[in-house]
XYZ file of C-alpha atoms in Angstrom:
555
model
C 0.921 -20.781 -69.587
C 0.129 -17.707 -69.535
C 1.793 -15.462 -72.360
C 5.434 -14.049 -71.637
C 6.355 -10.897 -70.787
C 8.270 -8.476 -73.649
C 11.768 -8.360 -73.394
C 13.370 -5.655 -71.084
C 16.539 -5.310 -69.628
C 17.589 -3.555 -66.700
C 21.078 -4.005 -64.646
C 20.421 -5.398 -61.167
C 22.171 -2.970 -59.131
C 21.507 0.535 -61.327
C 23.471 2.174 -59.844
C 23.373 5.581 -60.460
C 25.664 9.554 -61.679
C 28.791 9.137 -60.240
C 29.055 12.081 -58.066
C 32.533 11.660 -56.278
C 35.540 13.784 -56.124
C 38.885 12.685 -57.271
C 42.224 13.504 -57.220
C 44.722 12.424 -59.854
C 47.576 9.930 -58.215
C 49.511 9.705 -62.276
C 48.965 10.799 -65.719
C 51.387 7.379 -66.802
C 50.820 4.277 -67.785
C 47.295 5.435 -70.250
C 47.130 5.485 -73.704
C 44.281 6.391 -76.338
C 45.214 4.408 -79.196
C 42.619 4.321 -82.678
C 41.027 1.038 -83.453
C 39.205 -0.630 -86.313
C 35.717 0.835 -87.177
C 37.081 4.572 -85.775
C 36.820 3.066 -82.047
C 39.257 4.502 -79.646
C 41.239 2.359 -76.817
C 42.384 3.345 -73.637
C 45.348 0.537 -72.531
C 46.455 0.524 -69.183
C 49.955 -0.916 -67.898
C 49.855 -3.124 -65.344
C 52.251 -0.842 -62.911
C 49.021 1.710 -62.812
C 47.117 -0.732 -61.581
C 49.655 -1.456 -59.345
C 50.428 1.920 -58.632
C 46.584 2.805 -58.064
C 46.193 -0.473 -55.829
C 48.664 0.574 -53.385
C 47.857 4.152 -53.348
C 43.923 2.834 -52.080
C 45.225 0.754 -49.642
C 47.442 3.266 -48.332
C 44.650 5.856 -48.259
C 42.026 4.045 -46.767
C 44.344 2.838 -43.790
C 45.016 6.109 -42.525
C 42.467 8.542 -44.079
C 37.706 8.541 -43.503
C 35.878 9.962 -45.536
C 34.488 13.195 -45.106
C 30.745 12.209 -44.223
C 32.342 9.796 -41.821
C 33.624 12.610 -39.971
C 30.704 14.499 -39.842
C 28.674 12.189 -38.278
C 30.978 11.654 -35.949
C 30.983 15.132 -34.698
C 27.553 15.325 -34.382
C 27.087 12.543 -32.160
C 29.361 14.845 -30.081
C 26.881 17.848 -30.767
C 23.473 15.637 -30.651
C 22.783 16.529 -26.484
C 20.636 13.228 -26.937
C 23.224 11.444 -27.000
C 24.592 9.648 -23.637
C 27.929 10.105 -22.004
C 29.533 6.866 -23.383
C 28.533 8.142 -27.316
C 29.868 11.723 -27.171
C 32.892 10.073 -25.017
C 33.571 6.989 -27.998
C 32.830 9.292 -30.707
C 35.274 12.041 -29.603
C 38.136 8.999 -29.275
C 37.698 7.778 -32.581
C 37.741 11.337 -33.926
C 40.721 11.903 -31.678
C 41.911 8.274 -33.898
C 41.630 9.278 -37.662
C 43.382 12.560 -36.343
C 46.100 10.087 -35.600
C 45.639 7.763 -38.462
C 45.943 10.605 -40.970
C 49.279 11.305 -40.225
C 50.409 8.296 -42.663
C 52.230 6.434 -39.452
C 49.654 4.521 -37.458
C 46.966 2.706 -39.448
C 43.434 3.751 -37.926
C 43.079 0.202 -37.025
C 45.618 -2.957 -35.867
C 43.019 -5.417 -38.053
C 44.285 -3.484 -41.963
C 41.941 -5.912 -42.834
C 41.657 -8.253 -46.127
C 42.404 -6.805 -49.170
C 39.664 -6.111 -51.465
C 38.731 -4.947 -54.983
C 35.914 -5.117 -57.099
C 36.602 -3.718 -60.792
C 34.016 -2.805 -64.006
C 36.466 -2.980 -67.441
C 35.205 -1.327 -70.120
C 34.948 -2.644 -73.529
C 36.857 -0.802 -75.374
C 39.715 -0.845 -72.330
C 43.113 -3.310 -73.026
C 44.959 -4.540 -70.846
C 47.800 -7.392 -71.030
C 45.016 -9.416 -69.617
C 47.473 -9.758 -66.188
C 44.538 -7.202 -64.175
C 44.261 -9.451 -60.834
C 48.075 -9.967 -60.389
C 48.977 -6.547 -61.038
C 46.277 -5.426 -58.148
C 47.436 -8.132 -56.422
C 51.078 -6.596 -56.721
C 49.674 -3.443 -55.031
C 48.645 -4.464 -52.438
C 51.870 -6.324 -51.706
C 53.430 -3.663 -51.859
C 51.539 -1.401 -49.921
C 51.010 -4.060 -47.157
C 55.032 -4.624 -46.955
C 56.157 -0.924 -47.120
C 53.458 0.575 -44.643
C 53.084 -0.422 -41.431
C 50.791 -2.860 -42.130
C 49.358 -6.306 -40.645
C 49.302 -9.570 -41.837
C 46.487 -11.273 -41.323
C 46.393 -14.181 -44.487
C 46.517 -17.543 -43.781
C 47.848 -20.407 -46.325
C 46.097 -23.826 -45.867
C 49.007 -26.122 -45.735
C 46.880 -29.404 -45.109
C 42.800 -29.477 -43.832
C 44.354 -28.672 -40.269
C 48.007 -26.356 -40.634
C 48.050 -23.064 -41.385
C 50.378 -20.885 -41.831
C 50.941 -16.525 -42.784
C 51.030 -15.737 -45.999
C 54.086 -12.655 -44.741
C 52.230 -10.704 -47.106
C 48.799 -10.126 -46.325
C 47.923 -11.646 -49.777
C 45.715 -13.410 -51.493
C 43.475 -10.230 -51.965
C 39.868 -10.836 -52.819
C 39.761 -9.096 -56.527
C 36.805 -9.712 -58.691
C 37.409 -7.805 -62.728
C 33.690 -7.643 -64.328
C 32.970 -6.943 -68.387
C 30.780 -3.935 -67.659
C 31.084 -0.374 -69.365
C 31.020 1.774 -65.900
C 28.645 4.162 -66.222
C 27.574 3.611 -70.030
C 31.842 4.660 -70.816
C 33.363 1.928 -72.646
C 36.920 3.540 -72.191
C 36.651 3.815 -68.575
C 37.833 1.015 -65.496
C 36.100 2.017 -62.418
C 37.317 -0.040 -58.752
C 36.193 0.277 -55.168
C 38.314 -0.608 -53.121
C 38.052 -2.199 -49.606
C 40.046 -3.243 -46.067
C 37.555 -5.440 -44.431
C 38.719 -6.386 -40.651
C 37.535 -10.219 -39.336
C 35.477 -7.932 -36.876
C 33.313 -6.676 -39.176
C 33.696 -9.072 -41.780
C 32.462 -12.268 -39.003
C 29.072 -9.746 -38.712
C 27.952 -10.465 -42.295
C 24.748 -12.858 -41.733
C 22.741 -14.808 -43.952
C 19.288 -15.150 -43.322
C 16.888 -17.767 -45.846
C 13.444 -16.373 -45.226
C 10.381 -17.171 -47.264
C 7.330 -14.851 -48.121
C 5.243 -15.272 -44.576
C 8.618 -12.274 -43.237
C 7.551 -9.811 -46.543
C 5.151 -7.352 -44.640
C 5.704 -4.890 -42.418
C 5.442 -6.257 -38.694
C 6.526 -8.976 -39.273
C 9.749 -8.015 -40.792
C 10.555 -4.848 -38.035
C 10.335 -7.558 -35.530
C 12.830 -10.029 -37.449
C 14.637 -7.009 -38.012
C 14.909 -5.882 -34.182
C 15.778 -9.866 -33.134
C 18.626 -10.188 -36.038
C 19.882 -6.690 -35.371
C 20.333 -6.481 -31.563
C 22.499 -9.888 -31.828
C 24.818 -8.198 -34.216
C 26.711 -7.081 -30.671
C 29.484 -4.595 -30.391
C 32.525 -7.222 -31.942
C 32.657 -4.994 -34.992
C 33.311 -1.521 -33.581
C 29.704 0.826 -33.706
C 29.062 3.093 -34.472
C 27.774 1.047 -38.171
C 26.597 1.704 -41.479
C 24.307 -1.076 -41.585
C 23.458 -2.275 -44.707
C 20.252 -4.372 -44.899
C 19.436 -6.869 -48.621
C 15.897 -8.365 -48.939
C 15.581 -10.880 -51.823
C 18.221 -12.273 -54.257
C 18.885 -14.194 -57.362
C 21.053 -16.129 -55.542
C 22.034 -15.979 -51.387
C 25.729 -14.936 -52.525
C 24.440 -12.201 -54.926
C 22.392 -11.130 -51.316
C 25.531 -11.159 -49.561
C 27.822 -9.541 -51.894
C 25.057 -6.708 -52.258
C 24.967 -6.082 -48.264
C 28.995 -5.830 -48.731
C 28.280 -2.795 -51.601
C 25.391 -1.218 -49.556
C 27.483 -1.480 -46.766
C 30.375 1.056 -48.469
C 27.831 3.537 -49.355
C 28.733 2.240 -53.273
C 24.526 1.861 -53.989
C 23.455 5.150 -52.774
C 22.276 6.286 -55.719
C 19.759 3.238 -56.385
C 15.923 4.164 -57.566
C 14.144 4.523 -54.753
C 11.143 2.426 -56.182
C 10.973 -0.688 -57.895
C 9.542 -1.849 -61.515
C 8.959 -4.620 -63.528
C 11.815 -4.552 -64.898
C 13.096 -6.091 -62.086
C 15.881 -4.038 -60.826
C 17.275 -3.582 -56.826
C 16.154 -0.375 -55.344
C 16.446 1.231 -51.633
C 13.334 1.778 -49.190
C 14.535 5.082 -47.727
C 10.968 4.915 -45.938
C 12.295 1.462 -44.484
C 15.876 2.924 -43.719
C 14.446 5.732 -41.457
C 12.451 2.945 -39.104
C 15.527 0.921 -38.874
C 17.569 3.491 -38.088
C 15.090 4.863 -35.180
C 14.674 0.937 -34.263
C 18.680 1.006 -33.771
C 18.418 3.796 -31.756
C 16.372 2.174 -29.046
C 18.269 -0.808 -28.064
C 20.205 1.252 -25.815
C 23.230 0.042 -26.798
C 24.636 2.848 -28.283
C 28.000 3.305 -29.271
C 29.755 0.241 -27.782
C 28.853 0.799 -23.996
C 24.904 2.200 -24.261
C 23.285 5.109 -26.344
C 21.703 5.891 -29.113
C 24.440 5.927 -31.868
C 25.005 2.051 -32.085
C 24.447 2.661 -35.925
C 25.704 6.046 -38.195
C 23.065 5.188 -41.086
C 21.618 2.126 -42.894
C 20.656 1.205 -45.849
C 17.957 -0.923 -47.130
C 17.828 -2.627 -50.424
C 15.235 -4.747 -51.984
C 15.907 -6.812 -54.794
C 13.987 -9.528 -56.802
C 13.761 -13.282 -55.529
C 12.688 -16.970 -56.802
C 9.430 -17.113 -55.749
C 10.453 -20.279 -53.640
C 13.483 -18.195 -51.717
C 13.676 -14.916 -49.757
C 17.051 -14.723 -48.566
C 18.188 -11.356 -46.293
C 21.770 -10.560 -45.863
C 22.734 -8.145 -43.392
C 26.427 -6.489 -43.131
C 28.417 -3.379 -41.591
C 30.731 -1.306 -42.067
C 32.892 -0.640 -39.116
C 34.468 2.522 -36.931
C 37.705 1.239 -39.594
C 35.144 2.445 -42.359
C 37.481 1.573 -44.990
C 36.774 1.875 -48.644
C 37.349 4.048 -51.500
C 36.323 4.160 -54.937
C 38.791 4.579 -58.363
C 38.728 5.217 -62.401
C 41.179 4.972 -64.701
C 40.394 7.081 -67.912
C 41.674 8.442 -70.657
C 43.050 11.827 -68.758
C 44.506 9.100 -66.219
C 44.655 7.465 -63.288
C 41.900 8.569 -60.481
C 41.139 7.927 -56.673
C 38.129 8.982 -54.687
C 39.348 12.021 -52.434
C 39.178 11.113 -48.574
C 39.659 13.498 -45.224
C 43.287 14.063 -45.236
C 42.679 16.695 -42.400
C 40.037 15.376 -39.860
C 41.121 18.012 -37.587
C 38.546 20.570 -38.705
C 36.322 18.268 -37.018
C 37.351 17.982 -33.737
C 34.996 19.894 -30.958
C 36.718 22.647 -29.148
C 36.291 21.008 -25.831
C 37.463 19.730 -23.249
C 38.175 16.147 -21.927
C 36.143 17.663 -18.623
C 33.310 18.689 -20.587
C 32.736 14.825 -21.930
C 33.323 13.141 -18.632
C 29.910 13.718 -16.847
C 30.483 10.275 -15.102
C 32.784 8.843 -12.838
C 36.079 7.808 -14.433
C 37.430 5.359 -11.890
C 41.549 5.100 -12.062
C 43.127 2.019 -11.059
C 46.459 0.599 -10.789
C 47.480 -2.265 -12.555
C 50.818 -2.866 -10.338
C 49.149 -4.423 -7.917
C 47.951 -8.102 -7.006
C 45.089 -9.682 -8.491
C 43.505 -9.406 -5.733
C 43.162 -5.821 -4.945
C 42.501 -5.215 -8.780
C 39.950 -7.428 -7.858
C 38.197 -6.067 -4.897
C 38.548 -2.429 -6.429
C 36.784 -3.518 -9.483
C 33.487 -5.199 -7.468
C 32.737 -1.926 -5.840
C 31.654 -0.466 -8.966
C 28.425 -1.598 -11.187
C 28.857 -2.465 -15.128
C 28.891 0.294 -17.207
C 31.051 2.270 -14.849
C 34.118 3.475 -17.000
C 37.689 3.280 -16.040
C 40.723 4.426 -16.511
C 44.200 1.696 -16.420
C 47.594 2.600 -15.775
C 50.154 -0.389 -15.494
C 51.138 -3.985 -16.873
C 49.128 -6.252 -19.548
C 49.115 -9.631 -20.747
C 48.313 -9.576 -24.193
C 47.169 -12.882 -26.094
C 44.585 -13.953 -27.966
C 43.595 -16.696 -30.340
C 46.791 -19.004 -31.281
C 48.139 -18.324 -27.555
C 45.146 -19.369 -25.734
C 45.109 -22.625 -27.956
C 48.636 -23.039 -26.865
C 48.168 -22.601 -22.745
C 45.135 -24.616 -22.886
C 46.658 -27.714 -23.996
C 48.958 -27.271 -21.486
C 46.345 -27.396 -18.836
C 45.714 -30.426 -20.753
C 48.261 -32.006 -20.107
C 48.620 -31.356 -16.797
C 50.813 -28.324 -16.342
C 50.484 -25.382 -14.269
C 48.509 -21.797 -15.864
C 51.659 -19.657 -16.752
C 52.061 -16.663 -14.103
C 51.478 -14.014 -16.085
C 47.684 -14.973 -16.502
C 47.597 -15.230 -12.732
C 49.173 -11.785 -12.047
C 47.888 -9.581 -14.529
C 44.422 -8.790 -16.700
C 45.042 -10.425 -19.925
C 44.552 -7.974 -23.327
C 42.615 -9.626 -25.918
C 44.853 -7.882 -28.937
C 47.260 -8.180 -31.835
C 50.047 -5.746 -32.917
C 49.723 -4.159 -35.981
C 53.526 -3.672 -37.178
C 55.680 -1.283 -34.899
C 56.797 1.539 -36.878
C 60.710 3.168 -36.400
C 60.186 5.360 -32.902
C 57.121 3.717 -32.061
C 56.760 1.716 -28.596
C 54.052 -0.242 -30.870
C 52.166 -0.318 -34.251
C 48.741 0.212 -33.737
C 47.088 -2.088 -31.049
C 43.169 -2.070 -30.642
C 41.335 -4.921 -29.071
C 40.169 -8.384 -30.796
C 37.122 -9.522 -30.719
C 36.686 -11.476 -26.975
C 33.761 -13.681 -28.154
C 36.498 -16.014 -29.875
C 38.241 -17.034 -26.215
C 34.623 -17.441 -25.029
C 35.652 -21.037 -24.451
C 38.868 -20.861 -22.624
C 38.123 -18.552 -19.539
C 35.855 -20.856 -17.025
C 39.241 -23.577 -18.039
C 41.416 -20.836 -17.396
C 40.122 -18.765 -14.206
C 39.246 -22.727 -12.713
C 43.083 -22.629 -13.249
C 43.389 -18.965 -11.107
C 44.027 -17.313 -14.943
C 42.286 -14.280 -17.422
C 40.522 -13.156 -13.515
C 40.416 -9.669 -15.421
C 39.719 -9.466 -19.174
C 40.103 -6.856 -21.587
C 38.944 -6.604 -24.821
C 36.339 -5.642 -27.400
C 32.501 -6.796 -27.890
C 29.461 -8.981 -25.694
C 30.378 -12.008 -24.187
C 28.590 -15.438 -24.549
C 26.675 -16.658 -21.216
C 29.140 -18.795 -19.964
C 31.854 -16.204 -19.595
C 29.331 -14.282 -17.445
C 28.720 -17.589 -15.372
C 32.284 -18.196 -15.360
C 33.181 -14.643 -13.827
C 30.251 -15.382 -11.169
C 31.780 -18.606 -9.751
C 35.739 -17.464 -10.041
C 35.063 -14.151 -8.959
C 36.538 -12.445 -12.163
C 35.752 -9.397 -14.858
C 35.456 -8.945 -18.604
C 36.114 -5.231 -19.090
C 34.949 -3.800 -22.801
C 38.039 -1.550 -24.069
C 36.732 1.367 -27.376
C 36.831 -1.024 -30.271
C 38.084 1.472 -33.388
C 40.506 3.802 -31.810
C 44.213 1.376 -32.302
C 46.331 4.643 -33.605
C 45.447 6.468 -30.828
C 46.095 3.862 -28.461
C 49.691 3.352 -29.922
C 50.513 6.840 -29.157
C 48.991 7.470 -26.376
C 48.253 4.842 -24.178
C 50.841 2.293 -24.705
C 54.007 2.862 -23.157
C 56.268 -0.280 -23.458
C 55.784 -3.761 -25.547
C 57.765 -7.024 -24.929
C 57.052 -10.646 -25.927
C 56.676 -12.877 -23.277
C 56.233 -16.148 -24.826
C 55.789 -18.126 -28.679
C 58.050 -15.023 -30.428
C 57.752 -17.790 -33.377
C 53.778 -15.930 -33.501
C 54.116 -12.717 -34.913
C 51.244 -10.772 -33.592
C 50.018 -13.904 -31.997
C 53.357 -14.055 -29.407
C 51.896 -13.684 -25.973
C 53.168 -9.602 -24.998
C 53.155 -7.849 -22.074
C 52.642 -4.586 -22.539
C 52.895 -1.291 -19.542
C 49.747 1.448 -20.595
C 48.831 4.765 -19.410
C 45.450 5.659 -18.555
C 43.859 3.138 -21.127
C 40.186 3.988 -21.254
C 37.979 0.659 -20.607
C 34.369 0.045 -19.263
C 33.312 -2.528 -16.683
C 31.096 -4.528 -18.898
C 30.597 -8.235 -17.327
C 31.207 -8.408 -12.703
C 31.760 -10.757 -10.507
C 28.350 -10.835 -9.384
C 26.718 -12.690 -12.445
C 25.840 -9.141 -14.322
C 26.698 -8.385 -17.908
C 25.454 -4.970 -19.180
C 25.114 -6.730 -22.917
C 22.591 -8.799 -21.286
C 19.819 -6.853 -21.515
C 20.299 -4.699 -24.453
C 20.466 -7.928 -26.541
C 17.227 -9.260 -25.729
C 14.424 -8.516 -28.361
C 11.125 -7.273 -26.604
C 9.607 -7.677 -30.012
C 6.719 -4.456 -29.600
C 7.397 -2.877 -32.810
C 3.769 -2.260 -34.405
C 2.916 -1.585 -38.428
C 3.868 1.428 -40.034
């Protein structure tokens, strides 16, 4: 064997200098004490950790980073953007303005609370950091108009909502953040199911590591992400990794812009780095997909991060992750000067353009009255091609995973399809808590694909003839709609607060009230935006744009 290389050390992810603008949350609960050897120690009370967490979870439910809002505005200003790109971007900016009021969260899926901390060696706590942080999550979710999404497994098959959105995912590392032993730094995230479900791991080999094969691979895999996680995306790709789980974790950090200050070149110390050239190439690749900001165009992604990591010679993991239109994260720090949280944008109105709806409505918008018999609604939809923009007014039935499972059991037992699913279009959604004085809480669409397995059974029984949700569907849904004369309408994923404030006028429970937000609801909507995605003739807008063309050449 050859002689060993000399010892060198570099962190796997050298994150660089912190350029964040912070605001002071409190200077209480922190103190500096003298220790042995002349060392100074920062003491942090559990109450300070709780207060910081509660404040962070509030902010990321209602505010976005200025850079993200500027990217939305740039879509509206880009003459190469499609009308649908611009329409989605404007709706998301309006949604951000409503959410910034602090009442309605920007998305109805207020997510799993994820907290990563780095505690310097001279930071002293009472050892209950995870519990104190979890208490802050509890305070935010139980006091604000947020949704409880966490399920406790009681047996292998039985689950029950915890009623508090706990547990949170909390990870604390023993590390001097930015080289400061008396500092405690954090990344707070709220990750909704739609976005989390678009995290992928592929176990590849050395054969992937050439420009042509890499771009062919990425074209194929990135198209499969689809729109269920509410683009435009912040896309992260990690190539390599000391383990599969480390690659996935790095992709999550990169999607949150946490690794933006990584080096841009590798070295024999084997640290991770960003490949800026490949980032630009992948971004241009996504511009040409035709998927756009959900319904055709260029803006499938806002931006791309590509991180290259070291790897075992026999293993080449590739991780892909996205941060969606609810781009919810913030960094924080506790130092001798106090408890600090990233300053997010509280006045997103400054990013709104001076345009009217008519300026953006360069294509026909079809107004659909849902107060008519289902056959009349279907006959009208049948007159228009896929991608047609609609404005819906009238009643909708709301049902998602658990309600669909219960109705399927009834059909299997020989019971008839509930009349409400025969008479009305069905909206796949689950609301957040309803604030006082509002008709509903934030009430955006759920990922449609989770209900794909029920469509043929329901349509054969006369129900679910018009479905409304977000994202692409499987081929079996297209076949069923063709056979039974059904339609799938895509709703804009992301603007849940705007839909609650402007479009949803009345909400009542029809069935399964005990299921909470998973109950069957009836809602009245006005000017609810949607697009025809799958029609009764076997056409599917996403069928074409998700096919790889595999014509990418070398860099």
